[in-house]
C-alpha atoms as an extended CHARMM CRD file, in Angstrom:
* protein
*
       213  EXT
         1         1  UNK       CA            101.2830000000       92.5600000000       81.2310000000  PROA      1               0.0000000000
         2         2  UNK       CA            101.4080000000       94.6880000000       84.8790000000  PROA      2               0.0000000000
         3         3  UNK       CA            103.2530000000       97.9020000000       83.4950000000  PROA      3               0.0000000000
         4         4  UNK       CA            105.5500000000      100.0190000000       85.6120000000  PROA      4               0.0000000000
         5         5  UNK       CA            103.4160000000      102.6950000000       87.0800000000  PROA      5               0.0000000000
         6         6  UNK       CA            101.7890000000       99.2590000000       88.7990000000  PROA      6               0.0000000000
         7         7  UNK       CA             98.8500000000       98.8090000000       86.4770000000  PROA      7               0.0000000000
         8         8  UNK       CA             97.6760000000       95.4520000000       84.2040000000  PROA      8               0.0000000000
         9         9  UNK       CA             97.4670000000       96.4670000000       80.6860000000  PROA      9               0.0000000000
        10        10  UNK       CA             95.7300000000       93.4330000000       78.7120000000  PROA      10              0.0000000000
        11        11  UNK       CA             94.3880000000       93.1590000000       74.9140000000  PROA      11              0.0000000000
        12        12  UNK       CA             90.3060000000       91.9710000000       75.1890000000  PROA      12              0.0000000000
        13        13  UNK       CA             86.8610000000       92.1880000000       73.2590000000  PROA      13              0.0000000000
        14        14  UNK       CA             84.0460000000       94.4120000000       75.3710000000  PROA      14              0.0000000000
        15        15  UNK       CA             80.8930000000       91.6140000000       74.4780000000  PROA      15              0.0000000000
        16        16  UNK       CA             79.1580000000       94.0780000000       76.7470000000  PROA      16              0.0000000000
        17        17  UNK       CA             78.5060000000       97.8940000000       76.3270000000  PROA      17              0.0000000000
        18        18  UNK       CA             77.4000000000       97.0000000000       72.6070000000  PROA      18              0.0000000000
        19        19  UNK       CA             80.3960000000       99.0890000000       70.8840000000  PROA      19              0.0000000000
        20        20  UNK       CA             81.5210000000       96.1630000000       68.3890000000  PROA      20              0.0000000000
        21        21  UNK       CA             85.1780000000       96.8440000000       69.1800000000  PROA      21              0.0000000000
        22        22  UNK       CA             87.0030000000       93.8440000000       68.5490000000  PROA      22              0.0000000000
        23        23  UNK       CA             90.4180000000       93.2350000000       70.6110000000  PROA      23              0.0000000000
        24        24  UNK       CA             91.7730000000       96.0840000000       71.8770000000  PROA      24              0.0000000000
        25        25  UNK       CA             94.3780000000       97.8890000000       74.9160000000  PROA      25              0.0000000000
        26        26  UNK       CA             92.6790000000       97.4640000000       78.3540000000  PROA      26              0.0000000000
        27        27  UNK       CA             94.3260000000       98.5430000000       81.2820000000  PROA      27              0.0000000000
        28        28  UNK       CA             93.2870000000       97.8240000000       84.8660000000  PROA      28              0.0000000000
        29        29  UNK       CA             94.5510000000       99.0450000000       88.5980000000  PROA      29              0.0000000000
        30        30  UNK       CA             92.7760000000       95.9240000000       90.0530000000  PROA      30              0.0000000000
        31        31  UNK       CA             89.1130000000       97.1230000000       90.2000000000  PROA      31              0.0000000000
        32        32  UNK       CA             85.9450000000       97.4220000000       88.3700000000  PROA      32              0.0000000000
        33        33  UNK       CA             86.0580000000      100.9600000000       88.4100000000  PROA      33              0.0000000000
        34        34  UNK       CA             89.8900000000      101.2560000000       87.2760000000  PROA      34              0.0000000000
        35        35  UNK       CA             88.8670000000       98.7460000000       84.3310000000  PROA      35              0.0000000000
        36        36  UNK       CA             88.3610000000      100.3120000000       81.0720000000  PROA      36              0.0000000000
        37        37  UNK       CA             89.3160000000       99.7600000000       77.1260000000  PROA      37              0.0000000000
        38        38  UNK       CA             92.7110000000      102.0090000000       77.1930000000  PROA      38              0.0000000000
        39        39  UNK       CA             91.4990000000      103.1240000000       73.2950000000  PROA      39              0.0000000000
        40        40  UNK       CA             90.3550000000      101.6720000000       69.8240000000  PROA      40              0.0000000000
        41        41  UNK       CA             93.4110000000      101.9230000000       68.0610000000  PROA      41              0.0000000000
        42        42  UNK       CA             92.0780000000      100.0000000000       65.7500000000  PROA      42              0.0000000000
        43        43  UNK       CA             88.8710000000      101.7090000000       65.2480000000  PROA      43              0.0000000000
        44        44  UNK       CA             85.7380000000       99.6700000000       65.0010000000  PROA      44              0.0000000000
        45        45  UNK       CA             85.0640000000       96.0410000000       64.6290000000  PROA      45              0.0000000000
        46        46  UNK       CA             88.8020000000       95.4610000000       63.3430000000  PROA      46              0.0000000000
        47        47  UNK       CA             90.6780000000       94.9170000000       66.2300000000  PROA      47              0.0000000000
        48        48  UNK       CA             93.9630000000       95.5480000000       67.6310000000  PROA      48              0.0000000000
        49        49  UNK       CA             95.2570000000       92.4580000000       69.0590000000  PROA      49              0.0000000000
        50        50  UNK       CA             98.4050000000       94.3440000000       70.9680000000  PROA      50              0.0000000000
        51        51  UNK       CA            100.7320000000       92.1210000000       72.5230000000  PROA      51              0.0000000000
        52        52  UNK       CA            104.6680000000       92.0160000000       73.4880000000  PROA      52              0.0000000000
        53        53  UNK       CA            104.5100000000       94.7590000000       75.8200000000  PROA      53              0.0000000000
        54        54  UNK       CA            107.2190000000       96.3790000000       77.9090000000  PROA      54              0.0000000000
        55        55  UNK       CA            108.1510000000       99.3760000000       80.3340000000  PROA      55              0.0000000000
        56        56  UNK       CA            109.9610000000      101.9180000000       79.2800000000  PROA      56              0.0000000000
        57        57  UNK       CA            109.9560000000      104.0680000000       82.1970000000  PROA      57              0.0000000000
        58        58  UNK       CA            106.7220000000      105.5610000000       82.3970000000  PROA      58              0.0000000000
        59        59  UNK       CA            105.6370000000      104.1940000000       78.7880000000  PROA      59              0.0000000000
        60        60  UNK       CA            104.5030000000      101.0080000000       77.5660000000  PROA      60              0.0000000000
        61        61  UNK       CA            105.5030000000       99.7710000000       74.3350000000  PROA      61              0.0000000000
        62        62  UNK       CA            103.7790000000       97.0230000000       72.2600000000  PROA      62              0.0000000000
        63        63  UNK       CA            102.9350000000       95.4540000000       68.9610000000  PROA      63              0.0000000000
        64        64  UNK       CA             99.4920000000       96.6030000000       67.7480000000  PROA      64              0.0000000000
        65        65  UNK       CA             97.4000000000       96.7110000000       64.1020000000  PROA      65              0.0000000000
        66        66  UNK       CA             95.7370000000       99.6020000000       63.0300000000  PROA      66              0.0000000000
        67        67  UNK       CA             95.5680000000      100.9500000000       59.4540000000  PROA      67              0.0000000000
        68        68  UNK       CA             99.0910000000      101.0800000000       59.0820000000  PROA      68              0.0000000000
        69        69  UNK       CA             99.6220000000       97.3880000000       59.8440000000  PROA      69              0.0000000000
        70        70  UNK       CA            101.4520000000       95.9720000000       62.9250000000  PROA      70              0.0000000000
        71        71  UNK       CA            103.4280000000       98.0550000000       64.4360000000  PROA      71              0.0000000000
        72        72  UNK       CA            105.0040000000       99.7490000000       67.4340000000  PROA      72              0.0000000000
        73        73  UNK       CA            102.8470000000      102.0980000000       69.5970000000  PROA      73              0.0000000000
        74        74  UNK       CA            103.3960000000      103.5950000000       73.0590000000  PROA      74              0.0000000000
        75        75  UNK       CA            100.6420000000      104.5830000000       75.9320000000  PROA      75              0.0000000000
        76        76  UNK       CA            100.4110000000      106.2170000000       79.1150000000  PROA      76              0.0000000000
        77        77  UNK       CA             97.7350000000      104.1960000000       79.7160000000  PROA      77              0.0000000000
        78        78  UNK       CA             95.1150000000      107.3430000000       78.7240000000  PROA      78              0.0000000000
        79        79  UNK       CA             93.4740000000      107.6010000000       75.6840000000  PROA      79              0.0000000000
        80        80  UNK       CA             95.3400000000      110.5580000000       74.2290000000  PROA      80              0.0000000000
        81        81  UNK       CA             98.4870000000      109.0720000000       75.3300000000  PROA      81              0.0000000000
        82        82  UNK       CA             98.3510000000      106.8350000000       73.0380000000  PROA      82              0.0000000000
        83        83  UNK       CA            100.0410000000      106.4980000000       69.4400000000  PROA      83              0.0000000000
        84        84  UNK       CA            101.8950000000      104.6010000000       66.8530000000  PROA      84              0.0000000000
        85        85  UNK       CA            105.3790000000      105.3680000000       67.7570000000  PROA      85              0.0000000000
        86        86  UNK       CA            106.5840000000      104.9710000000       63.8630000000  PROA      86              0.0000000000
        87        87  UNK       CA            105.4560000000      103.4480000000       60.7790000000  PROA      87              0.0000000000
        88        88  UNK       CA            107.8960000000      101.2630000000       60.1880000000  PROA      88              0.0000000000
        89        89  UNK       CA            106.4370000000       99.6530000000       56.9760000000  PROA      89              0.0000000000
        90        90  UNK       CA            105.0280000000      102.2970000000       55.0280000000  PROA      90              0.0000000000
        91        91  UNK       CA            103.7410000000       99.3640000000       52.9350000000  PROA      91              0.0000000000
        92        92  UNK       CA            102.9500000000       96.4180000000       55.0700000000  PROA      92              0.0000000000
        93        93  UNK       CA            103.5010000000       95.9110000000       58.4270000000  PROA      93              0.0000000000
        94        94  UNK       CA            106.4880000000       95.5290000000       60.3590000000  PROA      94              0.0000000000
        95        95  UNK       CA            105.5600000000       92.9880000000       62.6170000000  PROA      95              0.0000000000
        96        96  UNK       CA            107.8320000000       94.3290000000       65.7420000000  PROA      96              0.0000000000
        97        97  UNK       CA            109.1360000000       91.6520000000       68.1150000000  PROA      97              0.0000000000
        98        98  UNK       CA            108.8620000000       92.1470000000       71.9190000000  PROA      98              0.0000000000
        99        99  UNK       CA            110.6280000000       95.1330000000       72.8110000000  PROA      99              0.0000000000
       100       100  UNK       CA            114.0870000000       94.4320000000       75.1650000000  PROA      100             0.0000000000
       101       101  UNK       CA            114.3800000000       97.6760000000       77.1290000000  PROA      101             0.0000000000
       102       102  UNK       CA            118.0180000000       98.4500000000       78.1360000000  PROA      102             0.0000000000
       103       103  UNK       CA            119.2230000000      101.4290000000       80.2540000000  PROA      103             0.0000000000
       104       104  UNK       CA            116.7310000000      104.2100000000       78.2120000000  PROA      104             0.0000000000
       105       105  UNK       CA            115.9090000000      102.4060000000       75.4920000000  PROA      105             0.0000000000
       106       106  UNK       CA            114.2970000000       99.2070000000       73.7010000000  PROA      106             0.0000000000
       107       107  UNK       CA            115.7790000000       96.6450000000       71.1630000000  PROA      107             0.0000000000
       108       108  UNK       CA            113.6120000000       94.7760000000       69.8440000000  PROA      108             0.0000000000
       109       109  UNK       CA            113.3380000000       93.2520000000       65.8800000000  PROA      109             0.0000000000
       110       110  UNK       CA            111.1730000000       94.3740000000       63.2790000000  PROA      110             0.0000000000
       111       111  UNK       CA            110.9140000000       94.3190000000       59.1870000000  PROA      111             0.0000000000
       112       112  UNK       CA            110.8930000000       97.3350000000       57.0390000000  PROA      112             0.0000000000
       113       113  UNK       CA            109.9290000000       95.8350000000       54.3470000000  PROA      113             0.0000000000
       114       114  UNK       CA            113.5080000000       96.6400000000       52.5810000000  PROA      114             0.0000000000
       115       115  UNK       CA            115.7920000000       95.0910000000       54.6420000000  PROA      115             0.0000000000
       116       116  UNK       CA            114.0820000000       91.4670000000       56.3090000000  PROA      116             0.0000000000
       117       117  UNK       CA            113.7070000000       90.8890000000       59.9750000000  PROA      117             0.0000000000
       118       118  UNK       CA            116.9040000000       93.3710000000       61.2970000000  PROA      118             0.0000000000
       119       119  UNK       CA            117.5980000000       94.7420000000       64.8080000000  PROA      119             0.0000000000
       120       120  UNK       CA            116.2280000000       97.9060000000       65.3820000000  PROA      120             0.0000000000
       121       121  UNK       CA            115.6350000000      100.9170000000       68.6820000000  PROA      121             0.0000000000
       122       122  UNK       CA            113.4490000000      103.3210000000       70.1750000000  PROA      122             0.0000000000
       123       123  UNK       CA            113.6280000000      105.3620000000       72.5200000000  PROA      123             0.0000000000
       124       124  UNK       CA            110.2110000000      105.7170000000       72.5980000000  PROA      124             0.0000000000
       125       125  UNK       CA            109.9910000000      108.4340000000       70.3030000000  PROA      125             0.0000000000
       126       126  UNK       CA            109.1920000000      108.7250000000       66.0860000000  PROA      126             0.0000000000
       127       127  UNK       CA            112.4600000000      110.3900000000       65.3130000000  PROA      127             0.0000000000
       128       128  UNK       CA            115.1450000000      108.2030000000       66.8560000000  PROA      128             0.0000000000
       129       129  UNK       CA            113.1600000000      105.0280000000       66.7880000000  PROA      129             0.0000000000
       130       130  UNK       CA            115.8730000000      103.4960000000       64.2610000000  PROA      130             0.0000000000
       131       131  UNK       CA            117.6250000000      100.1730000000       62.7320000000  PROA      131             0.0000000000
       132       132  UNK       CA            120.1330000000       99.4010000000       64.4260000000  PROA      132             0.0000000000
       133       133  UNK       CA            122.4020000000       97.5800000000       61.0200000000  PROA      133             0.0000000000
       134       134  UNK       CA            121.2670000000       95.2760000000       58.5140000000  PROA      134             0.0000000000
       135       135  UNK       CA            123.2520000000       92.9480000000       59.3890000000  PROA      135             0.0000000000
       136       136  UNK       CA            122.4510000000       90.1400000000       56.5410000000  PROA      136             0.0000000000
       137       137  UNK       CA            122.3720000000       92.7290000000       53.7770000000  PROA      137             0.0000000000
       138       138  UNK       CA            119.6330000000       93.6170000000       51.6610000000  PROA      138             0.0000000000
       139       139  UNK       CA            116.2730000000       91.8650000000       52.1440000000  PROA      139             0.0000000000
       140       140  UNK       CA            116.8750000000       88.3090000000       53.6960000000  PROA      140             0.0000000000
       141       141  UNK       CA            116.3770000000       88.3430000000       57.3130000000  PROA      141             0.0000000000
       142       142  UNK       CA            119.2980000000       88.3290000000       60.1250000000  PROA      142             0.0000000000
       143       143  UNK       CA            116.0190000000       87.3290000000       62.6820000000  PROA      143             0.0000000000
       144       144  UNK       CA            118.0310000000       88.8360000000       65.8190000000  PROA      144             0.0000000000
       145       145  UNK       CA            117.2480000000       87.6610000000       69.4220000000  PROA      145             0.0000000000
       146       146  UNK       CA            118.5780000000       87.2650000000       72.6350000000  PROA      146             0.0000000000
       147       147  UNK       CA            119.3870000000       91.0560000000       73.0490000000  PROA      147             0.0000000000
       148       148  UNK       CA            121.7740000000       91.4210000000       76.7920000000  PROA      148             0.0000000000
       149       149  UNK       CA            123.4070000000       94.2330000000       78.0600000000  PROA      149             0.0000000000
       150       150  UNK       CA            126.8630000000       93.7010000000       79.1890000000  PROA      150             0.0000000000
       151       151  UNK       CA            129.8330000000       95.8880000000       79.2180000000  PROA      151             0.0000000000
       152       152  UNK       CA            128.3230000000       99.0210000000       77.8120000000  PROA      152             0.0000000000
       153       153  UNK       CA            127.3140000000       97.4930000000       74.6910000000  PROA      153             0.0000000000
       154       154  UNK       CA            124.5150000000       94.9770000000       73.2970000000  PROA      154             0.0000000000
       155       155  UNK       CA            125.0920000000       91.8110000000       72.5420000000  PROA      155             0.0000000000
       156       156  UNK       CA            122.8890000000       89.7890000000       70.5380000000  PROA      156             0.0000000000
       157       157  UNK       CA            122.1980000000       86.1490000000       67.7260000000  PROA      157             0.0000000000
       158       158  UNK       CA            122.3670000000       87.4330000000       64.6290000000  PROA      158             0.0000000000
       159       159  UNK       CA            122.4350000000       85.4370000000       61.0090000000  PROA      159             0.0000000000
       160       160  UNK       CA            124.7780000000       87.3410000000       58.5820000000  PROA      160             0.0000000000
       161       161  UNK       CA            125.1600000000       86.6770000000       54.7060000000  PROA      161             0.0000000000
       162       162  UNK       CA            127.8750000000       83.4310000000       55.0920000000  PROA      162             0.0000000000
       163       163  UNK       CA            128.4320000000       83.4140000000       58.9150000000  PROA      163             0.0000000000
       164       164  UNK       CA            124.8760000000       81.9560000000       59.1460000000  PROA      164             0.0000000000
       165       165  UNK       CA            123.3540000000       82.5250000000       63.4560000000  PROA      165             0.0000000000
       166       166  UNK       CA            126.0190000000       84.1300000000       65.3770000000  PROA      166             0.0000000000
       167       167  UNK       CA            127.0870000000       86.8550000000       67.9090000000  PROA      167             0.0000000000
       168       168  UNK       CA            126.7010000000       90.1210000000       67.7950000000  PROA      168             0.0000000000
       169       169  UNK       CA            127.0070000000       93.2860000000       69.4040000000  PROA      169             0.0000000000
       170       170  UNK       CA            126.2660000000       97.4230000000       69.6100000000  PROA      170             0.0000000000
       171       171  UNK       CA            127.2990000000       99.9500000000       71.8200000000  PROA      171             0.0000000000
       172       172  UNK       CA            124.7050000000      100.8040000000       74.3620000000  PROA      172             0.0000000000
       173       173  UNK       CA            125.4760000000      105.1260000000       73.7650000000  PROA      173             0.0000000000
       174       174  UNK       CA            125.2050000000      104.9040000000       69.9540000000  PROA      174             0.0000000000
       175       175  UNK       CA            123.3490000000      101.7510000000       68.5070000000  PROA      175             0.0000000000
       176       176  UNK       CA            123.6900000000      103.0320000000       64.8410000000  PROA      176             0.0000000000
       177       177  UNK       CA            125.5260000000       99.9130000000       63.4720000000  PROA      177             0.0000000000
       178       178  UNK       CA            125.8050000000       96.1780000000       64.4130000000  PROA      178             0.0000000000
       179       179  UNK       CA            129.6330000000       94.1610000000       64.3800000000  PROA      179             0.0000000000
       180       180  UNK       CA            129.6040000000       90.7350000000       63.9600000000  PROA      180             0.0000000000
       181       181  UNK       CA            131.5680000000       89.7760000000       67.4810000000  PROA      181             0.0000000000
       182       182  UNK       CA            133.3030000000       86.1370000000       66.7540000000  PROA      182             0.0000000000
       183       183  UNK       CA            132.1380000000       83.3680000000       63.4480000000  PROA      183             0.0000000000
       184       184  UNK       CA            132.2970000000       80.3220000000       66.2500000000  PROA      184             0.0000000000
       185       185  UNK       CA            131.1950000000       78.0600000000       64.2900000000  PROA      185             0.0000000000
       186       186  UNK       CA            133.5230000000       77.9080000000       60.6550000000  PROA      186             0.0000000000
       187       187  UNK       CA            131.8790000000       76.3010000000       58.3580000000  PROA      187             0.0000000000
       188       188  UNK       CA            130.6200000000       77.6690000000       55.7090000000  PROA      188             0.0000000000
       189       189  UNK       CA            126.9460000000       79.0190000000       56.4230000000  PROA      189             0.0000000000
       190       190  UNK       CA            127.0740000000       77.3450000000       59.2770000000  PROA      190             0.0000000000
       191       191  UNK       CA            125.5030000000       79.1030000000       62.6040000000  PROA      191             0.0000000000
       192       192  UNK       CA            126.7080000000       78.6340000000       66.6860000000  PROA      192             0.0000000000
       193       193  UNK       CA            123.4030000000       79.8070000000       67.1940000000  PROA      193             0.0000000000
       194       194  UNK       CA            124.3010000000       81.7610000000       69.9610000000  PROA      194             0.0000000000
       195       195  UNK       CA            121.4370000000       82.0800000000       72.9450000000  PROA      195             0.0000000000
       196       196  UNK       CA            121.1070000000       82.1410000000       76.5280000000  PROA      196             0.0000000000
       197       197  UNK       CA            123.1790000000       84.8710000000       77.7940000000  PROA      197             0.0000000000
       198       198  UNK       CA            123.5120000000       85.6800000000       81.4720000000  PROA      198             0.0000000000
       199       199  UNK       CA            126.2720000000       88.0910000000       82.9000000000  PROA      199             0.0000000000
       200       200  UNK       CA            128.1170000000       85.9130000000       85.8630000000  PROA      200             0.0000000000
       201       201  UNK       CA            131.9150000000       87.7880000000       87.7210000000  PROA      201             0.0000000000
       202       202  UNK       CA            132.0150000000       90.5010000000       85.2800000000  PROA      202             0.0000000000
       203       203  UNK       CA            131.6540000000       88.0150000000       82.2040000000  PROA      203             0.0000000000
       204       204  UNK       CA            128.9260000000       87.2550000000       79.4680000000  PROA      204             0.0000000000
       205       205  UNK       CA            128.2480000000       83.1760000000       79.6830000000  PROA      205             0.0000000000
       206       206  UNK       CA            125.9360000000       81.7740000000       76.5800000000  PROA      206             0.0000000000
       207       207  UNK       CA            126.1210000000       78.5660000000       74.5680000000  PROA      207             0.0000000000
       208       208  UNK       CA            126.8090000000       78.4310000000       71.3180000000  PROA      208             0.0000000000
       209       209  UNK       CA            127.8630000000       74.7380000000       68.8110000000  PROA      209             0.0000000000
       210       210  UNK       CA            130.5830000000       75.2570000000       66.4670000000  PROA      210             0.0000000000
       211       211  UNK       CA            132.1700000000       72.9720000000       64.3130000000  PROA      211             0.0000000000
       212       212  UNK       CA            133.6970000000       70.9400000000       66.2780000000  PROA      212             0.0000000000
       213       213  UNK       CA            130.1010000000       69.5710000000       68.0860000000  PROA      213             0.0000000000
């Protein structure tokens, strides 16, 4: 993954140094001298298997596994600057999806262990890494996808308790709640599965299936 600072971040196993370290975060500036392991996140032989990279300004966000489980991490591609953003699922793994950077925040899905897979947002700090909403109330998953910025709102597809997978949005300026925009497929419990969001000519276009199709 090419980070915003021009370096490439990737996961690799060091089989040559005798360090007995699993797949960890590496970075390279394109030369042997600038290619190095950034951090041993899952200390010892176990791998942290970093993945789902995204650049939030100068900060690299990614998912990695440590003693806290699979959680959201951040790095400036230095050892000292590599840190756990938040232990979202304190009793397990949040398994965050690839963050989608919109404005000064990144949106992703994660499971905190009690509300299921729901939309989350971060600015890279612990205090501002929060759930947007429990779109599918309770422990069931809303499985949000397709985070897209349009007209100062973030639109996404998510599954509600009675609507199925439909179109939702949250204000970019204060993403601490989410609203169902439309139940496009009105058949009970059947979603329209919105996808393929594209902005053009001042409108947001997407594909969806209603009850007549």
